[in-house]
CSV table of C-alpha atoms and ligand atoms in Angstrom, one decimal:
chain,number,residue,atom,x,y,z
A,1,MET,CA,51.6,-74.4,-45.4
A,2,THR,CA,49.1,-73.1,-47.8
A,3,ILE,CA,48.9,-69.6,-49.0
A,4,GLU,CA,46.3,-68.5,-47.3
A,5,GLU,CA,47.1,-70.2,-44.1
A,6,LEU,CA,50.9,-67.7,-44.4
A,7,TRP,CA,48.4,-64.8,-45.3
A,8,GLN,CA,46.3,-65.0,-42.1
A,9,ALA,CA,49.6,-66.0,-39.8
A,10,ALA,CA,51.1,-62.3,-41.3
A,11,ILE,CA,47.7,-60.4,-41.2
A,12,GLY,CA,47.5,-61.6,-37.6
A,13,GLU,CA,50.8,-60.1,-36.9
A,14,ILE,CA,50.1,-56.8,-39.5
A,15,GLU,CA,46.9,-56.2,-36.9
A,16,LEU,CA,48.6,-56.1,-34.0
A,17,SER,CA,50.8,-52.8,-35.4
A,18,VAL,CA,48.4,-50.6,-37.0
A,19,SER,CA,45.5,-49.0,-35.9
A,20,LYS,CA,42.6,-50.4,-36.1
A,21,ALA,CA,40.6,-47.9,-39.0
A,22,ASN,CA,43.9,-48.3,-41.2
A,23,PHE,CA,43.5,-52.3,-40.4
A,24,ILE,CA,39.9,-52.2,-41.7
A,25,THR,CA,40.7,-49.5,-44.1
A,26,TRP,CA,44.0,-51.1,-45.9
A,27,ILE,CA,44.9,-54.5,-44.9
A,28,LYS,CA,41.8,-56.8,-44.3
A,29,ASN,CA,40.4,-56.7,-48.2
A,30,ALA,CA,44.1,-57.3,-49.2
A,31,LYS,CA,44.7,-61.4,-50.5
A,32,LEU,CA,48.0,-62.9,-50.7
A,33,ILE,CA,47.1,-64.6,-54.0
A,34,ASP,CA,50.7,-66.5,-55.2
A,35,LYS,CA,54.3,-67.3,-53.8
A,36,LYS,CA,56.8,-67.7,-55.7
A,37,GLU,CA,60.8,-67.9,-55.6
A,38,GLY,CA,60.8,-65.1,-52.7
A,39,HIS,CA,58.1,-63.0,-54.3
A,40,CYS,CA,54.4,-63.3,-52.9
A,41,ILE,CA,51.6,-61.3,-55.0
A,42,LEU,CA,49.2,-59.5,-52.5
A,43,GLU,CA,46.5,-58.4,-54.1
A,44,VAL,CA,44.6,-55.5,-53.2
A,45,PRO,CA,41.1,-53.8,-54.2
A,46,ASN,CA,42.1,-50.8,-56.0
A,47,GLN,CA,44.8,-48.7,-56.9
A,48,PHE,CA,44.8,-46.3,-54.6
A,49,THR,CA,45.2,-49.8,-52.0
A,50,LYS,CA,48.2,-50.2,-53.8
A,51,GLU,CA,50.1,-47.3,-53.6
A,52,TRP,CA,49.2,-47.1,-49.4
A,53,LEU,CA,50.2,-50.3,-49.0
A,54,GLU,CA,53.5,-50.1,-51.1
A,55,ASN,CA,54.4,-46.5,-49.4
A,56,LYS,CA,52.9,-46.8,-45.6
A,57,CYS,CA,53.1,-50.7,-45.4
A,58,ASN,CA,55.6,-52.7,-47.0
A,59,THR,CA,57.9,-52.7,-44.2
A,60,LEU,CA,55.1,-54.1,-41.8
A,61,ILE,CA,53.7,-56.5,-44.9
A,62,LEU,CA,57.3,-57.7,-45.6
A,63,ARG,CA,58.3,-58.1,-42.0
A,64,ALA,CA,54.9,-60.0,-40.9
A,65,LEU,CA,55.1,-62.5,-43.9
A,66,ARG,CA,59.1,-63.3,-43.2
A,67,ASN,CA,58.4,-63.8,-39.9
A,68,VAL,CA,56.0,-67.2,-40.8
A,69,SER,CA,58.3,-67.7,-43.9
A,70,PRO,CA,61.2,-66.3,-44.0
A,71,GLU,CA,62.9,-66.5,-47.4
A,72,ILE,CA,60.3,-64.4,-48.7
A,73,LYS,CA,62.1,-61.1,-49.9
A,74,LYS,CA,59.5,-59.2,-51.7
A,75,VAL,CA,55.8,-58.3,-51.9
A,76,ILE,CA,54.2,-57.3,-55.0
A,77,TYR,CA,51.3,-55.4,-54.9
A,78,VAL,CA,49.0,-55.8,-57.8
A,79,VAL,CA,45.3,-54.6,-58.0
A,80,ALA,CA,42.3,-57.0,-58.6
A,81,GLU,CA,41.4,-57.3,-62.0
A,82,ARG,CA,38.6,-59.1,-63.1
A,83,HIS,CA,40.7,-61.2,-65.9
A,84,PRO,CA,39.5,-64.5,-67.2
A,85,ASP,CA,43.4,-66.1,-66.4
A,86,LEU,CA,44.7,-64.1,-63.6
A,87,GLN,CA,47.4,-66.5,-63.5
A,88,ILE,CA,49.1,-65.3,-66.3
A,89,VAL,CA,48.7,-61.7,-65.4
A,90,VAL,CA,50.4,-62.3,-62.3
A,91,ALA,CA,52.9,-63.9,-63.5
A,92,ASN,CA,53.6,-61.4,-66.1
A,93,ARG,CA,54.3,-59.4,-63.1
A,94,PHE,CA,57.2,-61.0,-61.7
A,95,VAL,CA,59.5,-60.1,-64.7
A,96,SER,CA,58.2,-56.2,-64.7
A,97,GLU,CA,61.4,-54.8,-63.0
A,98,PRO,CA,59.4,-51.4,-63.2
A,99,GLN,CA,57.1,-52.6,-60.5
A,100,LEU,CA,59.3,-53.8,-58.5
A,101,GLY,CA,61.6,-50.5,-59.1
A,102,LEU,CA,58.4,-49.0,-57.0
A,103,LEU,CA,58.9,-50.9,-54.2
A,104,ASN,CA,60.2,-48.7,-51.4
A,105,ASN,CA,61.5,-46.0,-52.9
A,106,ARG,CA,60.3,-43.8,-51.0
A,107,ILE,CA,62.6,-44.6,-48.0
A,108,ASP,CA,66.1,-43.3,-47.9
A,109,GLU,CA,68.3,-46.5,-47.7
A,110,ASN,CA,71.4,-44.8,-45.5
A,111,THR,CA,69.5,-43.0,-42.9
A,112,ASN,CA,65.8,-45.1,-43.1
A,113,LEU,CA,63.9,-41.6,-43.4
A,114,ASN,CA,61.2,-41.4,-45.2
A,115,PRO,CA,61.0,-37.8,-47.2
A,116,LYS,CA,57.2,-37.1,-46.4
A,117,TYR,CA,58.0,-36.4,-43.1
A,118,SER,CA,58.3,-33.0,-43.1
A,119,PHE,CA,58.5,-30.2,-40.2
A,120,ASP,CA,56.4,-27.9,-43.0
A,121,ASN,CA,53.7,-30.2,-43.4
A,122,PHE,CA,53.4,-31.0,-39.7
A,123,ILE,CA,50.4,-29.5,-37.7
A,124,VAL,CA,51.6,-27.5,-34.3
A,125,GLY,CA,48.7,-26.7,-31.7
A,126,SER,CA,48.8,-27.0,-27.9
A,127,PHE,CA,48.6,-30.6,-28.0
A,128,ASN,CA,52.3,-30.9,-29.6
A,129,GLU,CA,53.7,-27.2,-29.2
A,130,LEU,CA,56.5,-28.4,-26.8
A,131,ALA,CA,57.4,-31.3,-28.3
A,132,HIS,CA,57.8,-29.4,-32.0
A,133,ALA,CA,59.7,-26.5,-30.1
A,134,ALA,CA,62.0,-28.6,-28.6
A,135,ALA,CA,62.4,-30.5,-31.9
A,136,LEU,CA,63.3,-27.4,-34.3
A,137,SER,CA,65.1,-26.1,-31.3
A,138,LEU,CA,67.9,-29.5,-30.9
A,139,SER,CA,67.8,-29.0,-34.8
A,140,ASP,CA,70.1,-25.7,-34.4
A,141,ALA,CA,73.8,-26.1,-35.0
A,142,ASN,CA,74.2,-24.7,-31.6
A,143,ASN,CA,72.1,-27.3,-29.6
A,144,LEU,CA,72.8,-30.5,-31.8
A,145,GLY,CA,73.8,-33.0,-29.3
A,146,LYS,CA,73.9,-30.5,-25.8
A,147,ASP,CA,70.8,-29.7,-24.1
A,148,TYR,CA,68.3,-31.7,-26.1
A,149,ASN,CA,69.7,-35.1,-25.9
A,150,PRO,CA,68.6,-37.2,-25.9
A,151,TYR,CA,64.7,-35.9,-27.1
A,152,PHE,CA,62.5,-37.8,-25.7
A,153,VAL,CA,59.6,-37.6,-27.0
A,154,TYR,CA,56.2,-40.0,-25.8
A,155,GLY,CA,52.3,-39.8,-26.5
A,156,GLY,CA,49.5,-42.2,-27.4
A,157,VAL,CA,49.1,-44.1,-31.0
A,158,GLY,CA,49.0,-42.0,-34.0
A,159,LEU,CA,49.8,-38.8,-32.4
A,160,GLY,CA,52.7,-37.7,-34.8
A,161,LYS,CA,55.8,-39.5,-32.6
A,162,THR,CA,57.0,-41.1,-35.9
A,163,HIS,CA,56.2,-37.5,-37.6
A,164,LEU,CA,58.1,-35.5,-35.5
A,165,ILE,CA,61.1,-37.4,-35.2
A,166,GLN,CA,61.9,-37.8,-39.1
A,167,SER,CA,61.2,-34.5,-39.4
A,168,ILE,CA,64.2,-33.5,-37.3
A,169,GLY,CA,66.0,-36.3,-39.2
A,170,ASN,CA,65.1,-34.7,-42.5
A,171,SER,CA,65.5,-31.2,-41.8
A,172,LEU,CA,69.2,-32.3,-40.4
A,173,VAL,CA,70.2,-33.9,-44.0
A,174,LYS,CA,69.1,-30.9,-45.3
A,175,LYS,CA,71.0,-28.3,-43.5
A,176,TYR,CA,74.2,-30.3,-43.5
A,177,ASN,CA,73.4,-31.2,-47.1
A,178,GLY,CA,73.9,-35.0,-46.1
A,179,ASN,CA,77.2,-35.0,-44.9
A,180,ILE,CA,75.8,-35.8,-41.8
A,181,LYS,CA,75.3,-39.2,-40.6
A,182,VAL,CA,72.0,-39.7,-39.8
A,183,LYS,CA,69.6,-43.4,-38.5
A,184,TYR,CA,66.4,-43.8,-38.0
A,185,VAL,CA,65.1,-47.2,-36.5
A,186,SER,CA,62.4,-48.5,-35.2
A,187,SER,CA,63.6,-50.7,-31.5
A,188,GLU,CA,62.3,-53.6,-33.3
A,189,SER,CA,64.4,-53.5,-36.2
A,190,PHE,CA,67.2,-52.3,-34.2
A,191,THR,CA,66.4,-55.6,-31.8
A,192,SER,CA,66.4,-57.6,-34.9
A,193,GLU,CA,69.6,-56.1,-36.2
A,194,LEU,CA,71.1,-57.0,-33.0
A,195,VAL,CA,70.5,-60.6,-33.2
A,196,ARG,CA,71.3,-61.2,-36.4
A,197,ALA,CA,74.5,-59.8,-35.8
A,198,ILE,CA,75.1,-61.9,-32.4
A,199,GLN,CA,73.7,-64.9,-34.7
A,200,SER,CA,76.9,-64.4,-37.5
A,201,GLN,CA,79.0,-62.9,-34.9
A,202,LYS,CA,79.5,-59.9,-36.7
A,203,MET,CA,78.9,-57.8,-33.3
A,204,GLU,CA,82.0,-55.9,-33.7
A,205,GLU,CA,80.5,-54.7,-37.0
A,206,PHE,CA,77.3,-53.8,-35.3
A,207,LYS,CA,78.9,-51.6,-32.8
A,208,LYS,CA,81.0,-49.5,-35.7
A,209,LYS,CA,78.1,-49.5,-37.4
A,210,TYR,CA,76.4,-47.6,-34.8
A,211,ARG,CA,78.7,-45.9,-33.0
A,212,LYS,CA,79.7,-43.8,-36.3
A,213,ILE,CA,76.6,-42.3,-36.4
A,214,ASP,CA,75.8,-38.6,-36.0
A,215,VAL,CA,72.1,-38.5,-34.8
A,216,LEU,CA,70.3,-41.4,-34.0
A,217,ILE,CA,66.8,-41.8,-33.8
A,218,ILE,CA,65.3,-44.5,-32.3
A,219,ASP,CA,61.3,-44.8,-32.4
A,220,ASP,CA,59.1,-46.7,-30.3
A,221,VAL,CA,61.7,-47.6,-27.5
A,222,GLN,CA,59.0,-49.0,-25.6
A,223,PHE,CA,59.1,-52.5,-27.6
A,224,LEU,CA,62.8,-52.7,-26.0
A,225,ALA,CA,60.6,-53.5,-22.5
A,226,GLY,CA,61.6,-57.0,-21.4
A,227,LYS,CA,64.5,-56.9,-24.1
A,228,GLU,CA,67.6,-57.4,-22.0
A,229,LYS,CA,70.4,-57.9,-24.0
A,230,THR,CA,69.0,-55.5,-26.6
A,231,GLN,CA,68.8,-53.2,-23.7
A,232,ILE,CA,72.0,-53.7,-22.7
A,233,GLU,CA,74.0,-53.1,-26.2
A,234,PHE,CA,71.7,-50.1,-26.5
A,235,PHE,CA,73.0,-48.5,-23.2
A,236,HIS,CA,76.3,-49.1,-24.2
A,237,THR,CA,75.7,-47.4,-28.2
A,238,PHE,CA,73.6,-44.7,-26.4
A,239,ASN,CA,76.8,-44.1,-24.0
A,240,ALA,CA,79.7,-44.2,-26.8
A,241,LEU,CA,77.5,-41.7,-28.7
A,242,TYR,CA,76.4,-39.2,-25.9
A,243,GLU,CA,80.1,-39.0,-24.9
A,244,ALA,CA,80.5,-38.0,-27.8
A,245,ASN,CA,78.5,-35.5,-27.8
A,246,LYS,CA,76.3,-37.3,-30.9
A,247,GLN,CA,72.7,-36.2,-30.7
A,248,ILE,CA,69.8,-38.8,-29.8
A,249,VAL,CA,66.2,-38.7,-30.4
A,250,ILE,CA,63.4,-41.2,-28.7
A,251,SER,CA,59.8,-41.9,-28.8
A,252,SER,CA,58.3,-44.1,-26.9
A,253,ASP,CA,54.2,-44.1,-26.1
A,254,ARG,CA,54.6,-43.9,-22.6
A,255,PRO,CA,57.4,-41.5,-20.4
A,256,PRO,CA,60.8,-43.8,-19.6
A,257,LYS,CA,59.6,-44.1,-16.3
A,258,ALA,CA,56.3,-46.2,-17.0
A,259,ILE,CA,58.5,-48.6,-19.3
A,260,PRO,CA,58.5,-51.7,-17.2
A,261,THR,CA,61.7,-53.8,-17.0
A,262,LEU,CA,63.1,-50.8,-18.7
A,263,GLU,CA,66.8,-50.9,-17.2
A,264,GLU,CA,67.2,-48.5,-14.1
A,265,ARG,CA,70.5,-46.3,-15.5
A,266,LEU,CA,68.8,-46.7,-19.4
A,267,CYS,CA,65.8,-44.9,-17.6
A,268,SER,CA,67.5,-42.0,-16.3
A,269,ARG,CA,70.1,-41.5,-19.4
A,270,PHE,CA,66.4,-41.2,-21.3
A,271,GLU,CA,65.1,-38.8,-18.4
A,272,GLY,CA,68.5,-36.8,-18.4
A,273,GLY,CA,67.8,-34.8,-21.6
A,274,MET,CA,64.9,-33.2,-23.1
A,275,THR,CA,61.3,-35.3,-22.6
A,276,VAL,CA,58.4,-34.0,-23.9
A,277,ASP,CA,55.1,-35.3,-24.9
A,278,VAL,CA,52.1,-35.1,-27.4
A,279,SER,CA,48.8,-35.2,-26.5
A,280,TYR,CA,45.5,-35.3,-28.4
A,281,PRO,CA,44.9,-32.3,-30.9
A,282,ASP,CA,42.0,-30.1,-30.4
A,283,LEU,CA,39.1,-29.5,-32.5
A,284,GLU,CA,40.6,-26.6,-34.4
A,285,SER,CA,43.8,-28.6,-34.8
A,286,ARG,CA,41.9,-31.4,-36.6
A,287,MET,CA,40.1,-29.6,-38.6
A,288,ALA,CA,44.1,-27.9,-39.6
A,289,ILE,CA,45.1,-31.3,-40.2
A,290,LEU,CA,42.1,-33.2,-42.6
A,291,LYS,CA,43.0,-29.5,-44.5
A,292,SER,CA,46.6,-29.8,-45.1
A,293,LYS,CA,46.2,-33.4,-46.0
A,294,LEU,CA,43.2,-33.1,-48.1
A,295,ASP,CA,45.8,-30.3,-50.2
A,296,ASN,CA,47.8,-33.3,-51.0
A,297,PHE,CA,44.6,-34.5,-53.1
A,298,ASP,CA,43.1,-33.5,-56.1
A,299,ILE,CA,39.6,-33.0,-54.3
A,300,THR,CA,37.9,-30.8,-52.2
A,301,LEU,CA,35.5,-31.0,-49.5
A,302,PRO,CA,32.6,-28.2,-48.0
A,303,ASP,CA,34.1,-27.3,-44.5
A,304,GLU,CA,31.0,-29.1,-43.2
A,305,ALA,CA,32.3,-32.3,-44.2
A,306,ILE,CA,35.8,-31.6,-42.7
A,307,ASN,CA,33.7,-30.4,-39.5
A,308,PHE,CA,31.9,-33.8,-39.2
A,309,ILE,CA,34.9,-35.8,-39.4
A,310,ALA,CA,37.3,-33.6,-37.3
A,311,SER,CA,34.2,-34.0,-34.6
A,312,LYS,CA,33.9,-37.6,-34.7
A,313,ILE,CA,37.2,-38.9,-34.9
A,314,GLN,CA,39.0,-37.0,-31.9
A,315,LYS,CA,41.8,-39.1,-30.4
A,316,ASN,CA,44.3,-40.6,-33.1
A,317,VAL,CA,45.6,-38.4,-36.4
A,318,ARG,CA,46.3,-41.6,-37.8
A,319,GLU,CA,42.7,-42.5,-38.1
A,320,LEU,CA,41.9,-39.2,-39.0
A,321,GLU,CA,43.9,-39.9,-42.3
A,322,GLY,CA,42.5,-42.8,-42.7
A,323,SER,CA,39.4,-41.5,-43.0
A,324,LEU,CA,40.0,-38.9,-45.2
A,325,ASN,CA,41.9,-41.3,-47.3
A,326,LYS,CA,38.5,-43.7,-47.9
A,327,ILE,CA,36.8,-40.7,-48.6
A,328,VAL,CA,38.9,-39.8,-51.5
A,329,ALA,CA,39.0,-43.3,-52.4
A,330,TYR,CA,35.2,-43.5,-52.6
A,331,TYR,CA,35.6,-39.6,-54.5
A,332,ARG,CA,38.0,-41.1,-56.9
A,333,THR,CA,36.0,-44.2,-58.4
A,334,SER,CA,32.2,-42.4,-58.0
A,335,SER,CA,33.9,-39.1,-58.9
A,336,ALA,CA,31.2,-37.8,-56.6
A,337,THR,CA,31.4,-35.2,-53.9
A,338,PRO,CA,30.3,-37.4,-50.8
A,339,ASP,CA,27.8,-35.7,-48.8
A,340,ILE,CA,27.5,-35.7,-45.1
A,341,ALA,CA,25.2,-39.1,-44.9
A,342,LYS,CA,27.3,-40.9,-46.9
A,343,ILE,CA,31.1,-39.4,-45.2
A,344,LYS,CA,28.9,-41.4,-42.1
A,345,GLU,CA,28.7,-44.3,-43.8
A,346,LEU,CA,32.4,-44.4,-45.1
A,347,ILE,CA,33.7,-43.5,-42.1
A,348,GLY,CA,31.1,-45.5,-39.5
A,349,SER,CA,33.5,-48.1,-38.5
A,350,LEU,CA,36.3,-45.3,-37.2
A,351,ILE,CA,33.7,-43.0,-35.5
A,352,VAL,CA,34.1,-43.2,-31.7
A,353,ARG,CA,31.0,-43.4,-29.6
A,354,PRO,CA,30.2,-40.0,-28.5
A,355,PRO,CA,31.9,-39.2,-25.5
A,356,ARG,CA,29.7,-39.7,-22.6
A,357,HIS,CA,31.8,-39.1,-19.8
A,358,ILE,CA,33.5,-42.7,-19.5
A,359,SER,CA,36.7,-43.4,-17.9
A,360,PRO,CA,38.8,-46.0,-17.1
A,361,SER,CA,38.1,-46.2,-13.8
A,362,LYS,CA,34.5,-45.8,-14.3
A,363,ILE,CA,35.2,-49.3,-16.5
A,364,LEU,CA,36.7,-51.2,-13.9
A,365,ASP,CA,34.9,-50.1,-11.0
A,366,THR,CA,31.7,-51.2,-13.2
A,367,VAL,CA,33.4,-54.5,-14.2
A,368,ALA,CA,34.3,-55.3,-10.7
A,369,GLU,CA,31.3,-54.6,-9.6
A,370,PHE,CA,29.6,-56.4,-12.2
A,371,TYR,CA,31.6,-60.1,-11.3
A,372,GLU,CA,31.2,-58.7,-7.6
A,373,VAL,CA,34.8,-59.1,-7.1
A,374,GLN,CA,37.4,-56.5,-5.4
A,375,LEU,CA,39.0,-54.7,-8.2
A,376,LYS,CA,42.1,-55.2,-6.1
A,377,ASP,CA,41.9,-58.5,-7.2
A,378,ILE,CA,41.4,-57.8,-10.5
A,379,ILE,CA,44.3,-55.9,-11.3
A,380,GLU,CA,46.7,-57.6,-8.6
A,381,GLY,CA,45.5,-61.1,-8.1
A,382,GLY,CA,46.8,-64.1,-9.6
A,383,ARG,CA,45.2,-66.6,-12.7
A,384,LYS,CA,42.0,-68.1,-10.6
A,385,LYS,CA,39.4,-68.2,-13.3
A,386,GLU,CA,37.0,-66.3,-11.5
A,387,LEU,CA,39.4,-62.8,-11.6
A,388,VAL,CA,41.0,-63.8,-14.8
A,389,LYS,CA,37.7,-63.3,-17.0
A,390,PRO,CA,36.7,-59.9,-15.5
A,391,ARG,CA,40.5,-58.7,-15.8
A,392,GLN,CA,40.1,-59.1,-19.8
A,393,ILE,CA,36.7,-58.3,-19.8
A,394,ALA,CA,38.0,-54.9,-18.3
A,395,MET,CA,40.8,-55.0,-20.5
A,396,TYR,CA,38.3,-55.6,-23.7
A,397,PHE,CA,36.3,-52.3,-22.8
A,398,LEU,CA,39.5,-50.4,-21.8
A,399,ARG,CA,40.3,-50.9,-25.5
A,400,GLU,CA,36.7,-50.6,-27.6
A,401,GLU,CA,35.3,-48.1,-25.6
A,402,LEU,CA,38.6,-45.7,-24.7
A,403,LYS,CA,40.9,-47.2,-27.9
A,404,GLU,CA,43.4,-47.3,-25.1
A,405,SER,CA,46.9,-48.6,-26.3
A,406,TYR,CA,47.8,-52.1,-25.0
A,407,PRO,CA,50.5,-51.2,-23.4
A,408,SER,CA,48.8,-48.6,-21.5
A,409,ILE,CA,45.9,-51.5,-20.2
A,410,GLY,CA,48.5,-53.6,-19.3
A,411,LYS,CA,50.0,-50.8,-17.1
A,412,LYS,CA,46.5,-50.2,-15.3
A,413,LEU,CA,45.8,-53.7,-14.6
A,414,GLY,CA,48.8,-54.8,-12.6
A,415,GLY,CA,51.8,-54.3,-14.9
A,416,ARG,CA,50.8,-56.4,-17.3
A,417,ASP,CA,52.8,-57.0,-20.2
A,418,HIS,CA,51.3,-55.9,-24.0
A,419,THR,CA,51.1,-59.1,-25.4
A,420,THR,CA,48.9,-60.3,-22.7
A,421,VAL,CA,46.5,-57.3,-23.2
A,422,ILE,CA,46.1,-58.1,-27.0
A,423,HIS,CA,45.5,-61.9,-26.2
A,424,ALA,CA,42.6,-61.0,-23.4
A,425,CYS,CA,41.2,-58.4,-26.1
A,426,ASN,CA,41.2,-61.4,-28.9
A,427,LYS,CA,39.9,-64.0,-26.8
A,428,ILE,CA,37.1,-61.9,-25.6
A,429,GLU,CA,36.1,-61.1,-29.0
A,430,ARG,CA,36.3,-64.1,-30.7
A,431,THR,CA,34.4,-65.9,-27.7
A,432,LYS,CA,31.7,-62.9,-27.9
A,433,GLN,CA,30.6,-64.2,-31.3
A,434,THR,CA,29.8,-68.0,-30.3
A,435,ASP,CA,29.2,-68.1,-26.4
A,436,GLU,CA,25.9,-66.0,-25.8
A,437,ASN,CA,26.3,-65.7,-22.6
A,438,LEU,CA,29.3,-63.9,-22.3
A,439,GLY,CA,27.6,-61.4,-25.4
A,440,MET,CA,24.8,-61.2,-23.1
A,441,GLU,CA,27.2,-60.1,-20.1
A,442,LEU,CA,29.5,-57.8,-21.9
A,443,ASN,CA,25.9,-55.7,-23.8
A,444,LEU,CA,24.6,-55.6,-20.0
A,445,ILE,CA,27.8,-54.3,-18.7
A,446,GLN,CA,28.2,-51.8,-21.6
A,447,GLU,CA,24.9,-50.4,-20.5
A,448,ARG,CA,25.8,-49.9,-17.0
A,449,LEU,CA,29.1,-48.3,-18.0
A,450,TYR,CA,26.9,-46.0,-20.4
A,451,ASN,CA,23.6,-45.1,-18.0
A,452,THR,CA,25.0,-44.8,-14.5
B,1,LIG,P1,52.7,-42.4,-34.0
B,1,LIG,O1,53.9,-42.5,-33.9
B,1,LIG,O2,52.5,-41.3,-32.8
B,1,LIG,O3,51.8,-43.2,-33.8
B,1,LIG,P2,53.0,-41.0,-36.5
B,1,LIG,O4,53.3,-39.7,-36.4
B,1,LIG,O5,53.0,-42.4,-37.6
B,1,LIG,O6,52.3,-41.5,-34.6
B,1,LIG,O7,51.2,-39.9,-36.9
B,1,LIG,C1,50.0,-41.2,-38.2
B,1,LIG,C2,49.6,-39.9,-38.7
B,1,LIG,O8,49.3,-38.7,-38.7
B,1,LIG,C3,51.2,-39.8,-39.7
B,1,LIG,O9,50.8,-39.6,-41.3
B,1,LIG,C4,51.5,-38.6,-39.9
B,1,LIG,O10,51.9,-38.0,-40.8
B,1,LIG,C5,49.7,-37.9,-39.5
B,1,LIG,N1,50.3,-36.8,-38.3
B,1,LIG,C6,50.7,-36.7,-36.9
B,1,LIG,N2,50.2,-35.9,-36.4
B,1,LIG,C7,50.5,-34.3,-37.1
B,1,LIG,C8,50.8,-33.4,-37.2
B,1,LIG,N3,50.4,-32.8,-36.3
B,1,LIG,N4,50.6,-32.9,-38.6
B,1,LIG,C9,50.3,-33.6,-39.8
B,1,LIG,N5,49.9,-34.8,-39.4
B,1,LIG,C10,50.6,-35.6,-38.4
B,2,LIG,MG1,54.9,-44.2,-34.6
């Protein structure tokens, strides 16, 4: 496999795990330029992107690369230089230890927590008030492991769930001076660790490790859906901790009941504690978030600009951040404060269409009407060609127009798996480039969506 193919395969996986905005801003322009002795060299356009990827995406990138090529151990990020002999520069970087030391230096090895997430830099508004209040009270010594157990927070992509549950962990570590065993894991790494333990016959170790924990934080638990073995083991871990009054903190993109194929007993365990949601931030909160993020940089933006960004990016704090980072990057390279026109240009690709009152059911109805099929058949029907196409197009529009999460689209279309939705969206996106008829149909549907 060539380096190019390796990167293409990895990037395909990465794309599924980050928001479109972040993908475009940070990943798309990165290029894999070398691979040697388990080290990969990823070339990025500037220092800013390098830092961002190192700090925020290293695990993700490494995981994606290893899924394709398991012998890879490290990713080294280099800023593209206009150097006549890049190979030499790159080769030197292999041995430059300080460079390697930089990787991953922010995540605590014992807890897996990233210290940058704290209650102090978490903006609270009506959209997340309850989730935040409950998170604070569970961290109280009198409550830990009791009333809020488990603490289950759910909500859409990029709305602060990870930030919130990591803040719980960080604040507890601080409060107990490190004399408490906190562990943060994504449900994907829980799963892969479990699989590895099974394969290498180290289940006892795995069990022991998890049952020693005082506070178990597990992120994106919806990914346990469909993984029976993992669910069973998680259930046992959960019970062992729960019965020992240890605290469990969980996040998910939807409430327990809506996680397909979640074992009934696990579901009712999840529901047995405190279930809270985070929704979309209002305009004031979005502005407050932008201002607080801006404090981390050495630039100021006029209120007008902040207002503009906040009014354009409405449904995802991560994209809000992404747009700010783009602007900061621009500012740093050109040292000019961008005006509104420039900002518009910079974040154009992230801007959601002005809300024109379209709803998921409007999309479904319009697509069904357009292809003259029954909505019921689109949702529940089988794999007949006349149904598959409209179904895929409905998925595509739910994603494109409403930025819905893949799992929630799957749910709307008869409880289909998120991977089916991803496949559908990619397929339509790809086909429309070459198939003129499809392109035209999509335009017509879009017109109907917005004009009737
Ligand atoms: P989720 O886990 O829900 O997908 P994250 O917690 O990863 O979302 O949040 C995405 C980004 O937005 C993170 O960088 C996070 O710090 C930031 N963020 C989200 N909500 C808030 C908030 N209320 N205050 C400050 N930053 C936030
Ligand atoms: Mg998250």
